[in-house]
mmCIF file of C-alpha atoms in Angstrom:
data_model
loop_
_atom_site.group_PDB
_atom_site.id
_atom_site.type_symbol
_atom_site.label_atom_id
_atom_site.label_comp_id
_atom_site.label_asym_id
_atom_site.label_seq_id
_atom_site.Cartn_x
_atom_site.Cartn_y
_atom_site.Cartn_z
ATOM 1 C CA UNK A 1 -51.235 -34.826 -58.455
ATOM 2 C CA UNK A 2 -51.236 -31.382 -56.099
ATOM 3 C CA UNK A 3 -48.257 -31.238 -54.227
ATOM 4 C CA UNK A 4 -49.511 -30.812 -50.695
ATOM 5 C CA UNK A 5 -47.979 -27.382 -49.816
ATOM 6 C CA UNK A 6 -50.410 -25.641 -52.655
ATOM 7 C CA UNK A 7 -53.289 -26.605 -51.397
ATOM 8 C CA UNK A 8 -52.819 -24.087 -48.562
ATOM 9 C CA UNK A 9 -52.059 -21.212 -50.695
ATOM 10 C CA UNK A 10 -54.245 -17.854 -49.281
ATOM 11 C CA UNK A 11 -57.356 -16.601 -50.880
ATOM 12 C CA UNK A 12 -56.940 -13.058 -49.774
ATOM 13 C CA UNK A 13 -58.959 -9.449 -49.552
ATOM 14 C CA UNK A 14 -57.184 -6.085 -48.725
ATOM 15 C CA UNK A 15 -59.897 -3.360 -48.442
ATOM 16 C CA UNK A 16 -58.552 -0.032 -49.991
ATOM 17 C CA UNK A 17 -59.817 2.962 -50.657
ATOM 18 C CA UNK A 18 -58.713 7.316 -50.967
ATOM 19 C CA UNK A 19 -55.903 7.840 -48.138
ATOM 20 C CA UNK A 20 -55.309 4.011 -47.599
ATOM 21 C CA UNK A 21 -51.690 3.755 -46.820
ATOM 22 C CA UNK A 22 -50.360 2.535 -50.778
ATOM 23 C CA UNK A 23 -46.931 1.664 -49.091
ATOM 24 C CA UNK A 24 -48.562 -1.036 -46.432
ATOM 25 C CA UNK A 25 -51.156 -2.193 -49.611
ATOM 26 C CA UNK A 26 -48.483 -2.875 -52.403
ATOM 27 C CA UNK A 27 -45.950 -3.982 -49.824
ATOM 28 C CA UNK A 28 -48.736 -6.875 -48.572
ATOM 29 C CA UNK A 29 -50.040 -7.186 -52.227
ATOM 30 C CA UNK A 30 -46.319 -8.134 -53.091
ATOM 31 C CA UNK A 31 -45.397 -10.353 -50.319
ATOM 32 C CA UNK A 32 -48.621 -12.592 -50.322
ATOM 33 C CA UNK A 33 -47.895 -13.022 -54.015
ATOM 34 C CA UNK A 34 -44.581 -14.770 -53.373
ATOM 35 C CA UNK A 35 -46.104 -16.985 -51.728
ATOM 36 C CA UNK A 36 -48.460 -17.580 -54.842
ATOM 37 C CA UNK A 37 -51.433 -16.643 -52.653
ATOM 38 C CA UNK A 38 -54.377 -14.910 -54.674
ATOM 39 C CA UNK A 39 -54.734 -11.370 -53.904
ATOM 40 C CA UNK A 40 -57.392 -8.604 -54.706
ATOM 41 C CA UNK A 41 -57.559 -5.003 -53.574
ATOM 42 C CA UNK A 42 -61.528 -4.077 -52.516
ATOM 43 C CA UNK A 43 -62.830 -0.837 -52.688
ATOM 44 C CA UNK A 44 -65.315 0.240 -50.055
ATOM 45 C CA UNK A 45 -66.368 3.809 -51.153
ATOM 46 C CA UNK A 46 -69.633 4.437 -52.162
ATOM 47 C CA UNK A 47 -69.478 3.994 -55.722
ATOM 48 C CA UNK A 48 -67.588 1.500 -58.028
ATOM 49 C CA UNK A 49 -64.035 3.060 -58.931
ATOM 50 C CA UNK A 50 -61.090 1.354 -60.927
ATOM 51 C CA UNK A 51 -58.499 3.113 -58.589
ATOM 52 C CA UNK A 52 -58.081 4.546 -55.203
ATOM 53 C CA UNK A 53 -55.857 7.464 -54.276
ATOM 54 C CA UNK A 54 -53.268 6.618 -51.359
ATOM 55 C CA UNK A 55 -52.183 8.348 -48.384
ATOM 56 C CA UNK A 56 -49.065 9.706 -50.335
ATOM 57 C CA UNK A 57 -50.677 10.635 -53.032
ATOM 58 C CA UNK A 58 -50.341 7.628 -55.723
ATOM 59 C CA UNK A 59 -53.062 6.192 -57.329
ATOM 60 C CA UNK A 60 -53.376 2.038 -57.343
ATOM 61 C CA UNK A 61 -55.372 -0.078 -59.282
ATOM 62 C CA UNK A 62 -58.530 -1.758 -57.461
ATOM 63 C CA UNK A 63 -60.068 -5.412 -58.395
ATOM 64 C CA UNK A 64 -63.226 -4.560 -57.088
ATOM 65 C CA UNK A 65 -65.932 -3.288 -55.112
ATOM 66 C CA UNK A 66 -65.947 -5.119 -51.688
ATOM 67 C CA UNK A 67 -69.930 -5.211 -51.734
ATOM 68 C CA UNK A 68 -69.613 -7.643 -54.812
ATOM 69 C CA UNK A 69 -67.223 -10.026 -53.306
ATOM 70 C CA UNK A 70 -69.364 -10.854 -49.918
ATOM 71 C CA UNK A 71 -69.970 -14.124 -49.899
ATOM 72 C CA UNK A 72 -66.380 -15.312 -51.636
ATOM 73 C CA UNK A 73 -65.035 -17.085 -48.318
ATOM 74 C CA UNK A 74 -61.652 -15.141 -48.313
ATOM 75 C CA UNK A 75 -59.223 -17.098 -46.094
ATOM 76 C CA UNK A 76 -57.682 -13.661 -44.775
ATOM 77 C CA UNK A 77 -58.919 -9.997 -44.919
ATOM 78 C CA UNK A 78 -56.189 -7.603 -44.302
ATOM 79 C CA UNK A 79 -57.211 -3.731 -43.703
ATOM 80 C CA UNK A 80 -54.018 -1.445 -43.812
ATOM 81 C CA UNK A 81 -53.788 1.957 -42.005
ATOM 82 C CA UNK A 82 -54.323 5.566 -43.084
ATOM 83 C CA UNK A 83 -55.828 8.054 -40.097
ATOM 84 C CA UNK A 84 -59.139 9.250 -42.219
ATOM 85 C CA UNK A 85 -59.549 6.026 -44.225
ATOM 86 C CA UNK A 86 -58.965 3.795 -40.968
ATOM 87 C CA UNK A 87 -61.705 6.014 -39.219
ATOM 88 C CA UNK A 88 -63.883 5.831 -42.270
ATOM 89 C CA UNK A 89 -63.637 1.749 -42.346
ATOM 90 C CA UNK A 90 -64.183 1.466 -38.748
ATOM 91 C CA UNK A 91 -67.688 3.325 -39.592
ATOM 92 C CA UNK A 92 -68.586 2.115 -43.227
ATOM 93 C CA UNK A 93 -71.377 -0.220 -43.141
ATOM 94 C CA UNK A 94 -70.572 -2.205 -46.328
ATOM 95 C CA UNK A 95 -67.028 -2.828 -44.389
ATOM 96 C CA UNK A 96 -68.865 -3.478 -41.254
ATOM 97 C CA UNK A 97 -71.210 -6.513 -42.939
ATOM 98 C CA UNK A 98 -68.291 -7.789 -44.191
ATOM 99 C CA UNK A 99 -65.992 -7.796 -41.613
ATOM 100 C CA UNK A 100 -68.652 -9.076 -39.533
ATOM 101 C CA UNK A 101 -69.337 -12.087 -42.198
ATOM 102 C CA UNK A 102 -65.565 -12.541 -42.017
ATOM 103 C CA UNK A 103 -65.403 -12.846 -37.939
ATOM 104 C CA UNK A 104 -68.495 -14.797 -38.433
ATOM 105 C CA UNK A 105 -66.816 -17.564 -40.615
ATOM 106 C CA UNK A 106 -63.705 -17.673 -37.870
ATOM 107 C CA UNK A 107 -61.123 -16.058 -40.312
ATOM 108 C CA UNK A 108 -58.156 -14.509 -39.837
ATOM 109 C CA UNK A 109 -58.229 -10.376 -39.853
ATOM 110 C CA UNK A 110 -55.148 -8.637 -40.232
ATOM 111 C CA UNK A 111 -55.676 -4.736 -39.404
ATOM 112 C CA UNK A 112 -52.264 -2.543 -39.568
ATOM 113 C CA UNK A 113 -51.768 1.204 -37.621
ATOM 114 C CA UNK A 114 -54.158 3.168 -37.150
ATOM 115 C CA UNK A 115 -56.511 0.356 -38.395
ATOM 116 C CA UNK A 116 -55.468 -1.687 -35.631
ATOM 117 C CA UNK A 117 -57.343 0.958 -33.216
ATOM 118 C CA UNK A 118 -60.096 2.033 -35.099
ATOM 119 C CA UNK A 119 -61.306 -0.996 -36.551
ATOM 120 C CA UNK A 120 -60.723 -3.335 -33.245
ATOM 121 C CA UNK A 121 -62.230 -0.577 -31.197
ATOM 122 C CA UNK A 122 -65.145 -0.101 -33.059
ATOM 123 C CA UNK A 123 -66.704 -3.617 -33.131
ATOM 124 C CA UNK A 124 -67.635 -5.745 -29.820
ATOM 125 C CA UNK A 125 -65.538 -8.968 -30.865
ATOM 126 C CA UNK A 126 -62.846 -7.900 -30.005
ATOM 127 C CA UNK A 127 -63.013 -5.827 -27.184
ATOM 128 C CA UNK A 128 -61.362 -8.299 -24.810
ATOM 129 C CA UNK A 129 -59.046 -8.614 -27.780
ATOM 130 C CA UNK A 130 -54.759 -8.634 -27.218
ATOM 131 C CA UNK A 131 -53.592 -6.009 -30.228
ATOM 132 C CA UNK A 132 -50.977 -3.546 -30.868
ATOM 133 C CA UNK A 133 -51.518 -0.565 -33.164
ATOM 134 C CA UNK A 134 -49.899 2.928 -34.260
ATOM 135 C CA UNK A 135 -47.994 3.664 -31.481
ATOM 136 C CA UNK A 136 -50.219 7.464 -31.755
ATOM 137 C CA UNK A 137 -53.286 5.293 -30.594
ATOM 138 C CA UNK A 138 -51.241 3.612 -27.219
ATOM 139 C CA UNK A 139 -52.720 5.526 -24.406
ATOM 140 C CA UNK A 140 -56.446 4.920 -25.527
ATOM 141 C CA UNK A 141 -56.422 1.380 -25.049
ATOM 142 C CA UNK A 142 -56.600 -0.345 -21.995
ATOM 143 C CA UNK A 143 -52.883 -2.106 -20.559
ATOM 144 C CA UNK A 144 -54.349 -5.681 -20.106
ATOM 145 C CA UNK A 145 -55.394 -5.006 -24.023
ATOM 146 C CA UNK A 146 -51.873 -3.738 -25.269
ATOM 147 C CA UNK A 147 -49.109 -5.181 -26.415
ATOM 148 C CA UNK A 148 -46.388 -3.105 -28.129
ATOM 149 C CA UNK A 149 -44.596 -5.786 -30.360
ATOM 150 C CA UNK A 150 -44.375 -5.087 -33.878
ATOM 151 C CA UNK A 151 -46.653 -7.538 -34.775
ATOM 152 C CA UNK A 152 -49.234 -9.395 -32.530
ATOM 153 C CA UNK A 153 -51.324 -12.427 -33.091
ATOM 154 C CA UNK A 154 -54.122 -12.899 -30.850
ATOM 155 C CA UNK A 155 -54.990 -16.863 -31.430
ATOM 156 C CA UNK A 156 -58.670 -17.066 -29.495
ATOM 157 C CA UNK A 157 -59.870 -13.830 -31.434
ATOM 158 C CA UNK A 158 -58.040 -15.162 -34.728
ATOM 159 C CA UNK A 159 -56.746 -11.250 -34.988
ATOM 160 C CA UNK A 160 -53.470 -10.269 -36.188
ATOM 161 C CA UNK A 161 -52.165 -6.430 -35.670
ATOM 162 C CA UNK A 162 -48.695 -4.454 -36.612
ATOM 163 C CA UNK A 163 -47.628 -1.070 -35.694
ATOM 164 C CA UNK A 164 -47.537 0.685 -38.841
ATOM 165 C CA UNK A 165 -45.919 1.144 -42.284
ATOM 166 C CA UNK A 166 -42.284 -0.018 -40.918
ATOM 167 C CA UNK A 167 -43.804 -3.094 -39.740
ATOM 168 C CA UNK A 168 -45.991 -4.987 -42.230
ATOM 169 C CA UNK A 169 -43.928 -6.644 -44.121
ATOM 170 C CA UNK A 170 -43.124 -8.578 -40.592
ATOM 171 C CA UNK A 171 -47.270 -8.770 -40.405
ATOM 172 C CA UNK A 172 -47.219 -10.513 -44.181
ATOM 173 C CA UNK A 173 -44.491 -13.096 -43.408
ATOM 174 C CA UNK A 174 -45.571 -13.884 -39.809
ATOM 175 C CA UNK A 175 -49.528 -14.719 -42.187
ATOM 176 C CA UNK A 176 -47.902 -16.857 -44.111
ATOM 177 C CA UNK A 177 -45.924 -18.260 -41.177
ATOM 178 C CA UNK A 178 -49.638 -18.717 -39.563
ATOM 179 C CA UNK A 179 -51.487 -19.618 -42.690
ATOM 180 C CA UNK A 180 -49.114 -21.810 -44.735
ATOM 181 C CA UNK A 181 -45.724 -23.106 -42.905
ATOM 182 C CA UNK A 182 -42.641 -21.308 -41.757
ATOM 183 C CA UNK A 183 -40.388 -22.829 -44.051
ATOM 184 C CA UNK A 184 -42.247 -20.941 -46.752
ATOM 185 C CA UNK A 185 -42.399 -17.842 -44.647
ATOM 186 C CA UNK A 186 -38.688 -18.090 -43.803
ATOM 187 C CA UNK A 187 -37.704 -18.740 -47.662
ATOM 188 C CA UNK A 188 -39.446 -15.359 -48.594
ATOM 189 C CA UNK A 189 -37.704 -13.538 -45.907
ATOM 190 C CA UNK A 190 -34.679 -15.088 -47.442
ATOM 191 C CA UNK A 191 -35.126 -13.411 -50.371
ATOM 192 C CA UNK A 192 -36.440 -10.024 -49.314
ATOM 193 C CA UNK A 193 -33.192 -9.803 -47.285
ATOM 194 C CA UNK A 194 -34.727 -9.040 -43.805
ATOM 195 C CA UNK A 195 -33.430 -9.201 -40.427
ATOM 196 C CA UNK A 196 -32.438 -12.500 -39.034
ATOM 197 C CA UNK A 197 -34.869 -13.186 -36.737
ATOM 198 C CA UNK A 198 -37.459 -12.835 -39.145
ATOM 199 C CA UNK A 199 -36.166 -16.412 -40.570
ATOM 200 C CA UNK A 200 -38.468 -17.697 -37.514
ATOM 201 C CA UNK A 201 -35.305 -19.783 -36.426
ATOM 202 C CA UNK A 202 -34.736 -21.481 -40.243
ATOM 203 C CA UNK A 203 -31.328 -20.086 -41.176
ATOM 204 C CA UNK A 204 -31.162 -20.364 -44.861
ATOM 205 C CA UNK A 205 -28.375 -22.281 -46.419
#
């Protein structure tokens, strides 16, 4: 018999490709595995590759093209930051058709820095959207729009945003918090040795 807590574990897509921040991909690649969710890095350049080259300068290991995973019914796309990859995203149009699939289906997005602003303001979804973003991006959206907390979930648009680098590993536990159940999200923060209130208000013992 399946114990009941695995049947909610996260079928997951994080589109990469060159100058995708590595240090927001392997940091979400790592946490989502603790929580035994499946994870596999896309690549959305124009031709197959087996690796992408990071904003730092580190090369990481792809799964896949993202054109050959359309229709697999991810539960969660995440799309980390990086200025020129972010801006490149926001305008591919094999991320576009699959973003859009994604929205279409009512998933959850996760977009991180720069991301956060490119992405959101380049598709009419989520316009009327609440996000934060790279705190470099503030003054170009509009003050009903903003909010700058670390991490912000906006429930009606099914959108979840972080600031940056420094704050994903708070976007990756407040998923699983969303996606699975805050005991599990609060025993991984356990281990990972993070600040208290990122226990979500279950101390360990």
């Amino acid at each position: 018999m399946i114990e009941p807590e695995l049947k909610k574990r996260l079928n997951i897509a994080i589109i990469v490709s060159d100058y995708a921040d590595e240090l927001e991909v392997i940091t979400l690649c790592s946490i989502f595995r603790l929580a035994k969710s499946s994870v596999k890095l896309l690549h959305n350049g124009p031709t197959k590759r087996e690796s992408f080259t990071g904003l730092y300068g580190n090369k990481v290991q792809v799964d896949s093209h993202l054109l050959e995973l359309l229709n697999e019914g991810f539960d969660l796309v995440c799309v980390p930051g990086g200025g020129f990859f972010s801006e490149y995203t926001a305008s591919n149009i094999a991320s576009q058709e699959f973003l859009k699939q994604h929205i279409y289906e009512k998933k959850l997005l996760a977009l991180s820095g720069s991301s956060a602003y490119f992405i959101k303001s380049n598709m009419d979804y989520f316009k009327s959207a609440i996000s934060t973003c790279s705190p470099c991006f503030w003054d170009k959206i509009s003050t009903n729009n903003l909010r700058k907390k670390r991490v912000t979930y906006d429930k009606i648009h099914n959108l979840i945003t972080s600031q940056g680098p420094g704050t994903v590993m708070e976007l990756a536990l407040e998923i699983i918090k969303l996606k699975i159940n805050k005991i599990e999200a609060s025993k991984i923060a356990d281990n990972l040795i993070v600040w208290p209130n990122m226990h979500y208000g279950i101390m360990p013992k």
